[in-house]
CSV table of C-alpha atoms and ligand atoms in Angstrom, one decimal:
chain,number,residue,atom,x,y,z
A,1,MET,CA,-68.3,44.5,54.6
A,2,THR,CA,-71.6,44.4,52.4
A,3,GLN,CA,-73.3,47.6,51.3
A,4,PHE,CA,-77.1,47.4,51.5
A,5,PHE,CA,-78.6,49.8,48.7
A,6,THR,CA,-82.7,50.2,49.1
A,7,VAL,CA,-84.4,50.9,45.7
A,8,ASP,CA,-88.1,51.4,44.5
A,9,ALA,CA,-88.6,48.1,42.7
A,10,LEU,CA,-90.1,50.0,39.2
A,11,SER,CA,-88.0,52.8,39.4
A,12,PRO,CA,-84.9,52.5,40.7
A,13,ASP,CA,-82.4,55.5,41.6
A,14,LYS,CA,-80.1,55.8,38.8
A,15,GLU,CA,-77.1,56.8,40.9
A,16,LEU,CA,-77.1,53.6,43.6
A,17,ILE,CA,-77.8,51.5,40.5
A,18,GLN,CA,-74.4,53.0,38.5
A,19,ARG,CA,-72.5,52.3,42.0
A,20,ALA,CA,-73.8,49.0,42.0
A,21,ALA,CA,-72.8,47.9,38.6
A,22,LYS,CA,-69.7,49.6,39.5
A,23,LEU,CA,-68.7,46.7,42.0
A,24,ILE,CA,-69.7,44.3,38.9
A,25,GLN,CA,-67.4,45.9,36.6
A,26,ASP,CA,-64.5,45.2,39.3
A,27,GLY,CA,-65.1,41.7,40.1
A,28,GLY,CA,-67.3,42.2,42.9
A,29,LEU,CA,-70.4,39.9,44.0
A,30,VAL,CA,-73.9,42.2,44.1
A,31,ALA,CA,-77.2,40.4,44.8
A,32,PHE,CA,-80.2,42.1,43.4
A,33,PRO,CA,-83.9,41.4,42.8
A,34,THR,CA,-85.3,39.8,40.3
A,35,GLU,CA,-89.2,38.8,39.6
A,36,THR,CA,-88.4,34.9,40.6
A,37,VAL,CA,-85.9,35.0,43.5
A,38,TYR,CA,-82.8,36.9,44.5
A,39,GLY,CA,-80.1,36.4,42.3
A,40,LEU,CA,-76.1,36.7,43.3
A,41,GLY,CA,-74.4,38.5,40.4
A,42,ALA,CA,-71.1,38.5,39.0
A,43,ASN,CA,-69.4,39.6,35.7
A,44,ALA,CA,-70.3,36.7,33.5
A,45,THR,CA,-67.3,37.1,31.1
A,46,ASP,CA,-64.7,37.2,33.9
A,47,ALA,CA,-63.5,33.7,35.5
A,48,GLU,CA,-62.3,34.9,38.7
A,49,ALA,CA,-65.5,37.0,39.5
A,50,ALA,CA,-67.3,33.9,39.0
A,51,LYS,CA,-65.4,31.7,40.8
A,52,LYS,CA,-66.2,34.1,43.9
A,53,ILE,CA,-69.7,33.3,43.4
A,54,TYR,CA,-69.3,29.7,44.5
A,55,ALA,CA,-66.8,30.5,47.4
A,56,ALA,CA,-69.8,33.0,48.9
A,57,LYS,CA,-72.6,30.5,48.7
A,58,GLY,CA,-70.5,27.3,49.6
A,59,ARG,CA,-71.9,26.2,46.2
A,60,PRO,CA,-70.4,22.8,44.1
A,61,SER,CA,-68.2,24.0,41.3
A,62,ASP,CA,-69.9,21.7,38.8
A,63,ASN,CA,-73.5,23.4,39.4
A,64,PRO,CA,-73.2,26.0,36.3
A,65,LEU,CA,-74.6,29.8,36.8
A,66,ILE,CA,-77.5,31.3,34.5
A,67,ILE,CA,-76.1,34.3,32.7
A,68,HIS,CA,-78.5,37.2,32.8
A,69,ILE,CA,-79.4,39.6,30.0
A,70,SER,CA,-81.1,42.7,29.7
A,71,ARG,CA,-82.1,42.2,25.8
A,72,PRO,CA,-83.3,39.0,24.8
A,73,GLU,CA,-81.4,39.5,21.1
A,74,ASP,CA,-77.9,39.7,23.6
A,75,ALA,CA,-78.0,36.3,24.0
A,76,ALA,CA,-76.0,36.1,20.3
A,77,LEU,CA,-73.1,37.7,22.2
A,78,TYR,CA,-72.7,35.0,24.5
A,79,ALA,CA,-74.3,31.7,22.9
A,80,GLU,CA,-75.3,30.5,19.6
A,81,VAL,CA,-79.2,31.3,19.1
A,82,THR,CA,-81.4,28.8,17.5
A,83,PRO,CA,-84.6,29.6,15.7
A,84,ALA,CA,-86.6,27.5,18.8
A,85,TYR,CA,-84.6,30.3,21.0
A,86,GLU,CA,-86.1,33.3,19.2
A,87,ARG,CA,-89.4,31.8,19.4
A,88,LEU,CA,-89.4,31.0,23.3
A,89,ALA,CA,-88.2,34.9,22.9
A,90,ARG,CA,-90.6,36.0,21.3
A,91,ALA,CA,-93.5,34.6,23.5
A,92,PHE,CA,-91.5,34.8,27.1
A,93,MET,CA,-88.4,37.3,27.1
A,94,PRO,CA,-88.1,39.3,29.1
A,95,GLY,CA,-89.8,36.6,32.0
A,96,PRO,CA,-89.1,33.7,34.2
A,97,LEU,CA,-87.7,31.5,31.1
A,98,THR,CA,-84.1,30.2,30.9
A,99,VAL,CA,-83.0,28.8,27.8
A,100,ILE,CA,-79.7,26.4,27.7
A,101,LEU,CA,-77.5,27.1,24.1
A,102,LYS,CA,-74.4,26.0,22.9
A,103,LYS,CA,-72.1,28.8,24.5
A,104,LYS,CA,-69.4,31.1,23.2
A,105,SER,CA,-65.8,31.2,24.0
A,106,VAL,CA,-66.2,34.5,26.1
A,107,ILE,CA,-68.0,32.6,28.8
A,108,PRO,CA,-65.2,31.1,31.1
A,109,PRO,CA,-65.7,27.6,32.0
A,110,SER,CA,-66.2,28.3,35.6
A,111,VAL,CA,-69.5,29.9,34.5
A,112,THR,CA,-70.6,26.9,33.0
A,113,GLY,CA,-69.1,24.3,35.3
A,114,GLY,CA,-67.1,23.0,32.3
A,115,LEU,CA,-69.9,22.5,30.3
A,116,ASP,CA,-70.0,23.6,27.0
A,117,THR,CA,-73.6,25.0,27.0
A,118,VAL,CA,-74.6,28.2,29.0
A,119,ALA,CA,-78.1,29.0,30.5
A,120,VAL,CA,-79.5,32.2,29.5
A,121,ARG,CA,-82.1,34.4,30.5
A,122,CYS,CA,-83.9,37.9,30.5
A,123,PRO,CA,-85.2,38.9,33.8
A,124,SER,CA,-88.3,41.2,33.5
A,125,HIS,CA,-87.6,43.0,37.1
A,126,PRO,CA,-86.6,46.6,36.3
A,127,VAL,CA,-83.8,46.6,39.1
A,128,ALA,CA,-82.2,43.2,37.3
A,129,ARG,CA,-82.9,44.7,33.9
A,130,ALA,CA,-81.2,48.3,35.1
A,131,LEU,CA,-78.2,46.5,37.2
A,132,ILE,CA,-77.5,44.4,33.8
A,133,GLU,CA,-77.5,47.3,31.3
A,134,ALA,CA,-75.5,49.7,33.6
A,135,SER,CA,-72.9,46.9,34.0
A,136,GLY,CA,-72.8,46.8,30.2
A,137,THR,CA,-72.1,43.3,30.7
A,138,ALA,CA,-73.8,39.8,31.4
A,139,ILE,CA,-74.4,38.8,35.1
A,140,ALA,CA,-73.8,35.3,35.7
A,141,ALA,CA,-76.1,34.5,38.8
A,142,PRO,CA,-77.4,31.7,40.8
A,143,SER,CA,-80.3,32.5,43.7
A,144,ALA,CA,-78.3,34.2,46.2
A,145,ASN,CA,-78.6,32.0,48.9
A,146,ARG,CA,-76.0,29.7,51.0
A,147,SER,CA,-76.2,26.5,48.9
A,148,GLY,CA,-78.7,24.0,50.3
A,149,SER,CA,-81.1,26.5,52.0
A,150,PRO,CA,-84.2,27.9,50.3
A,151,SER,CA,-84.1,30.6,47.5
A,152,PRO,CA,-84.5,34.2,48.8
A,153,THR,CA,-87.6,35.7,47.9
A,154,ALA,CA,-86.7,39.0,49.6
A,155,ALA,CA,-83.6,41.3,50.4
A,156,GLN,CA,-83.2,39.9,54.4
A,157,HIS,CA,-83.0,36.5,53.6
A,158,VAL,CA,-79.5,37.4,51.5
A,159,ARG,CA,-78.2,39.2,54.5
A,160,HIS,CA,-79.5,36.2,56.3
A,161,ASP,CA,-77.3,33.8,54.2
A,162,LEU,CA,-74.7,36.4,52.9
A,163,ASP,CA,-73.9,39.2,55.1
A,164,GLY,CA,-70.3,39.9,55.1
A,165,ARG,CA,-69.6,37.4,52.5
A,166,ILE,CA,-70.7,39.8,49.4
A,167,ASP,CA,-70.1,43.4,48.3
A,168,ALA,CA,-73.6,44.6,48.2
A,169,ILE,CA,-77.4,43.8,48.2
A,170,ILE,CA,-79.7,45.8,46.5
A,171,ASP,CA,-82.9,45.7,48.3
A,172,GLY,CA,-85.9,46.2,45.4
A,173,GLY,CA,-89.0,44.5,48.0
A,174,ALA,CA,-90.3,40.9,47.9
A,175,CYS,CA,-90.1,38.5,44.5
A,176,GLU,CA,-93.4,38.7,42.5
A,177,ILE,CA,-92.9,35.1,41.7
A,178,GLY,CA,-91.2,33.4,44.2
A,179,LEU,CA,-89.7,30.3,42.5
A,180,GLU,CA,-86.6,30.0,40.4
A,181,SER,CA,-87.3,30.1,36.7
A,182,THR,CA,-88.4,27.5,33.9
A,183,ILE,CA,-85.5,26.1,32.4
A,184,VAL,CA,-85.7,24.4,29.1
A,185,ALA,CA,-82.6,22.4,26.7
A,186,LEU,CA,-83.3,22.9,23.2
A,187,THR,CA,-83.0,19.2,21.1
A,188,GLY,CA,-84.4,20.5,17.7
A,189,ASP,CA,-86.0,23.4,15.8
A,190,ASP,CA,-89.1,22.8,17.7
A,191,GLU,CA,-88.5,20.6,20.5
A,192,ALA,CA,-87.3,21.3,23.7
A,193,VAL,CA,-86.8,19.3,27.5
A,194,LEU,CA,-88.0,20.9,30.6
A,195,LEU,CA,-85.1,20.5,32.8
A,196,ARG,CA,-87.0,22.7,36.0
A,197,PRO,CA,-90.3,24.0,36.0
A,198,GLY,CA,-91.4,27.5,36.9
A,199,ALA,CA,-93.4,30.3,36.0
A,200,VAL,CA,-93.9,29.5,32.3
A,201,THR,CA,-95.5,26.2,32.5
A,202,TYR,CA,-95.4,23.0,30.8
A,203,ASP,CA,-98.6,24.1,28.6
A,204,ALA,CA,-97.2,27.6,28.0
A,205,LEU,CA,-94.3,25.7,26.4
A,206,CYS,CA,-96.5,23.9,24.0
A,207,CYS,CA,-98.0,26.8,22.6
A,208,VAL,CA,-94.7,27.8,21.2
A,209,LEU,CA,-92.8,24.5,20.3
A,210,SER,CA,-94.7,21.4,19.3
A,211,HIS,CA,-92.3,18.6,21.1
A,212,VAL,CA,-91.8,19.1,24.9
A,213,THR,CA,-90.9,16.4,26.8
A,214,LEU,CA,-90.1,16.3,30.6
A,215,SER,CA,-86.7,15.3,32.1
A,216,HIS,CA,-87.0,12.2,34.0
A,217,THR,CA,-84.8,13.7,36.5
A,218,LEU,CA,-87.6,16.2,37.4
A,219,ASN,CA,-89.3,14.8,40.3
A,220,GLY,CA,-87.6,11.6,40.4
A,221,ALA,CA,-84.8,10.8,42.8
A,222,LEU,CA,-81.6,10.3,40.7
A,223,SER,CA,-80.4,6.4,40.4
A,224,GLU,CA,-76.7,6.0,41.7
A,225,ASN,CA,-74.1,7.4,38.9
A,226,GLU,CA,-76.6,9.1,36.8
A,227,ARG,CA,-75.7,12.5,35.7
A,228,PRO,CA,-78.5,14.9,35.3
A,229,LEU,CA,-79.1,16.9,32.1
A,230,SER,CA,-78.9,20.0,34.5
A,231,PRO,CA,-76.5,19.4,37.2
A,232,GLY,CA,-78.1,21.2,40.0
A,233,MET,CA,-81.1,18.8,39.5
A,234,LYS,CA,-78.5,16.4,41.6
A,235,TYR,CA,-78.2,18.2,45.2
A,236,LYS,CA,-80.7,18.4,47.6
A,237,HIS,CA,-81.9,21.8,47.9
A,238,TYR,CA,-84.3,24.4,49.4
A,239,ALA,CA,-84.4,21.9,52.7
A,240,PRO,CA,-85.5,23.9,56.3
A,241,SER,CA,-83.6,22.6,59.1
A,242,ALA,CA,-86.8,19.9,60.6
A,243,PRO,CA,-87.4,17.6,58.2
A,244,LEU,CA,-90.5,18.2,55.6
A,245,VAL,CA,-93.6,16.0,55.5
A,246,LEU,CA,-95.6,16.5,52.7
A,247,LEU,CA,-99.4,14.9,52.9
A,248,ASP,CA,-101.8,13.9,49.9
A,249,GLY,CA,-105.1,12.8,50.7
A,250,GLU,CA,-108.6,14.0,51.1
A,251,GLU,CA,-109.2,17.4,52.7
A,252,SER,CA,-111.0,16.0,55.7
A,253,ALA,CA,-108.3,13.3,56.0
A,254,VAL,CA,-105.6,15.7,55.8
A,255,LEU,CA,-107.1,18.4,58.3
A,256,ARG,CA,-108.1,15.5,60.9
A,257,TYR,CA,-104.3,14.4,60.4
A,258,LEU,CA,-103.2,18.2,60.9
A,259,GLN,CA,-105.1,18.5,63.9
A,260,ASN,CA,-104.0,15.5,65.5
A,261,ALA,CA,-100.1,16.5,65.2
A,262,GLN,CA,-100.7,19.9,66.6
A,263,ARG,CA,-102.1,17.7,69.6
A,264,THR,CA,-99.3,15.3,69.5
A,265,GLU,CA,-96.3,16.7,68.2
A,266,ARG,CA,-94.0,19.7,67.9
A,267,CYS,CA,-94.9,20.7,64.4
A,268,ALA,CA,-95.2,23.6,62.2
A,269,ILE,CA,-97.4,23.6,59.6
A,270,LEU,CA,-97.9,25.4,55.9
A,271,CYS,CA,-101.6,25.2,55.4
A,272,TYR,CA,-104.1,26.9,53.5
A,273,ALA,CA,-106.2,29.9,54.0
A,274,GLU,CA,-109.5,28.1,54.2
A,275,GLU,CA,-107.9,25.9,57.0
A,276,THR,CA,-106.8,28.5,59.3
A,277,ASP,CA,-109.9,28.7,61.0
A,278,SER,CA,-109.9,24.8,61.9
A,279,LEU,CA,-105.8,24.6,63.1
A,280,SER,CA,-104.2,26.1,66.4
A,281,PRO,CA,-102.2,29.1,65.3
A,282,GLU,CA,-99.1,28.0,67.1
A,283,HIS,CA,-96.3,27.6,64.2
A,284,LEU,CA,-99.1,28.0,61.5
A,285,LEU,CA,-98.0,29.0,58.7
A,286,CYS,CA,-100.6,29.9,55.8
A,287,VAL,CA,-99.3,30.0,52.0
A,288,GLY,CA,-102.5,31.0,50.6
A,289,ALA,CA,-105.8,30.0,49.2
A,290,ARG,CA,-106.2,26.0,48.1
A,291,GLU,CA,-106.4,27.2,44.6
A,292,ASP,CA,-104.4,30.3,44.7
A,293,LEU,CA,-100.8,28.5,43.1
A,294,ALA,CA,-99.1,31.7,42.2
A,295,ALA,CA,-99.8,32.8,46.0
A,296,GLN,CA,-98.5,29.9,47.2
A,297,SER,CA,-95.3,30.2,44.8
A,298,ALA,CA,-94.8,33.7,46.1
A,299,SER,CA,-94.9,32.4,49.8
A,300,LEU,CA,-93.0,29.2,50.0
A,301,PHE,CA,-89.4,30.0,50.6
A,302,ALA,CA,-90.2,32.6,53.1
A,303,ALA,CA,-92.9,30.0,54.9
A,304,LEU,CA,-90.2,27.5,54.7
A,305,ARG,CA,-87.4,29.7,56.3
A,306,GLN,CA,-89.4,31.0,59.0
A,307,THR,CA,-90.2,27.0,60.1
A,308,ASP,CA,-86.0,27.5,61.0
A,309,GLY,CA,-86.5,29.7,63.6
A,310,MET,CA,-89.2,27.2,65.2
A,311,ASN,CA,-88.4,25.0,67.9
A,312,ILE,CA,-90.1,22.1,66.3
A,313,ASP,CA,-89.1,18.5,65.4
A,314,VAL,CA,-91.2,18.0,61.9
A,315,VAL,CA,-92.8,20.7,59.1
A,316,TYR,CA,-95.9,19.7,57.6
A,317,ALA,CA,-97.1,20.9,54.0
A,318,HIS,CA,-99.9,19.6,51.4
A,319,LEU,CA,-98.7,17.7,48.5
A,320,PRO,CA,-99.4,20.2,45.4
A,321,THR,CA,-101.1,19.3,42.5
A,322,GLN,CA,-98.7,18.6,39.3
A,323,ASP,CA,-100.9,21.0,36.9
A,324,GLY,CA,-100.0,24.4,35.8
A,325,LEU,CA,-97.7,26.7,38.0
A,326,GLY,CA,-98.5,23.2,40.6
A,327,LEU,CA,-95.7,21.6,38.7
A,328,ALA,CA,-93.0,23.9,39.7
A,329,LEU,CA,-94.1,24.1,43.3
A,330,TYR,CA,-94.8,20.4,43.6
A,331,ASN,CA,-90.9,20.0,42.3
A,332,ARG,CA,-89.4,22.8,45.2
A,333,LEU,CA,-91.6,20.4,47.9
A,334,ILE,CA,-90.8,17.0,46.9
A,335,ARG,CA,-87.3,18.3,46.6
A,336,ALA,CA,-87.2,19.6,50.5
A,337,ALA,CA,-88.8,16.8,51.8
A,338,ALA,CA,-86.5,14.5,49.8
A,339,HIS,CA,-89.1,12.3,48.4
A,340,THR,CA,-91.2,11.6,52.0
A,341,VAL,CA,-94.8,11.7,51.5
A,342,LYS,CA,-97.8,10.6,53.7
A,343,TYR,CA,-100.6,9.2,51.6
A,344,LEU,CA,-103.8,9.4,53.8
B,401,LIG,P1,-80.0,28.6,40.3
B,401,LIG,O1,-79.7,29.8,39.4
B,401,LIG,O2,-79.3,28.5,41.6
B,401,LIG,O3,-81.0,28.8,40.2
B,401,LIG,O4,-79.4,27.5,39.6
B,401,LIG,C1,-79.6,27.5,38.1
B,401,LIG,C2,-79.7,25.8,37.7
B,401,LIG,O5,-79.4,25.8,36.3
B,401,LIG,C3,-79.1,24.8,38.5
B,401,LIG,O6,-80.2,24.0,38.5
B,401,LIG,C4,-78.5,24.2,36.8
B,401,LIG,O7,-77.9,22.9,36.9
B,401,LIG,C5,-79.3,24.6,36.0
B,401,LIG,N1,-78.2,25.0,34.6
B,401,LIG,C6,-77.4,26.1,34.6
B,401,LIG,N2,-76.7,26.0,33.3
B,401,LIG,C7,-76.8,24.7,32.7
B,401,LIG,C8,-76.2,24.3,31.7
B,401,LIG,N3,-75.4,24.8,30.8
B,401,LIG,N4,-76.9,22.9,31.5
B,401,LIG,C9,-77.9,22.6,32.0
B,401,LIG,N5,-78.8,23.2,33.3
B,401,LIG,C10,-78.2,24.2,33.8
B,402,LIG,MG1,-80.3,28.0,43.6
């Protein structure tokens, strides 16, 4: 039986948080909201609890988990902190940034997929922070979805995927950012590799560290036998049931293509607000205004999930820019589409 706790996102009820924290302390699984997506949490120092996460999600056991702390300085309890971590922490924590550090022995190998490094994040969401603090331990938490489906940005997405498989779900409303955290690996005192783009953008990282490189596995497909720096990047992700096709080209050419597709195919369309008047409303999902990357990020995963309930053969979406927050959107969409892009 999965328990449901509904809390205010800004000032969560202390008693409900205590009950959820008790479940974590007892080795249970609790899904909770963060500013990025919902996480599926377990005590990060409990090897058996971490294994339950993999089972509940159907996640491959070599795909490591991110551990969540309530204060940036708590990283030192679980990992070897470096000057570069401290600079990033001052600039971006609490917030949507995950940093890979050398792990301490208190973190069991089942949390890190056997790696000697651990991914550390300090979320800003008041519910996440309250839960971690009340639990008195770091919380290992991947996204609270079944492996392979889009990350959950609302409690009902978690319920759809994991009801009956986990101990509790804390409903704190919709996630503000809607895409998973930025992940960086530190390669020197002033250097990092961007492993997964998120709301802390490449440009923002460059303001703090003098050398930031993009992992070559970021948006390209991996060659056979290649071992990615971030193991999760090799798995197909975020995919809706119907194949997703991304469209690139002049605004007018893309719109003409979509209008024609609506006449001749059973399709769903993730469109911009500016296009809704020119398209038929059936199976049409507006993800935000063309220039509003934050709105598009916040609505992308919910829109992909919505297409799963539609009787369609294909989903169309725009290929986003790779600038700023666009890089994170681009990364999720290109992987959801398994690199299928139509150039018009
Ligand atoms: P999720 O929590 O579902 O957003 O996925 C966590 C992501 O963090 C995956 O893509 C992992 O590969 C990545 N990750 C976690 N720990 C490490 C680590 N020690 N080194 C590199 N990547 C990691
Ligand atoms: Mg995930």
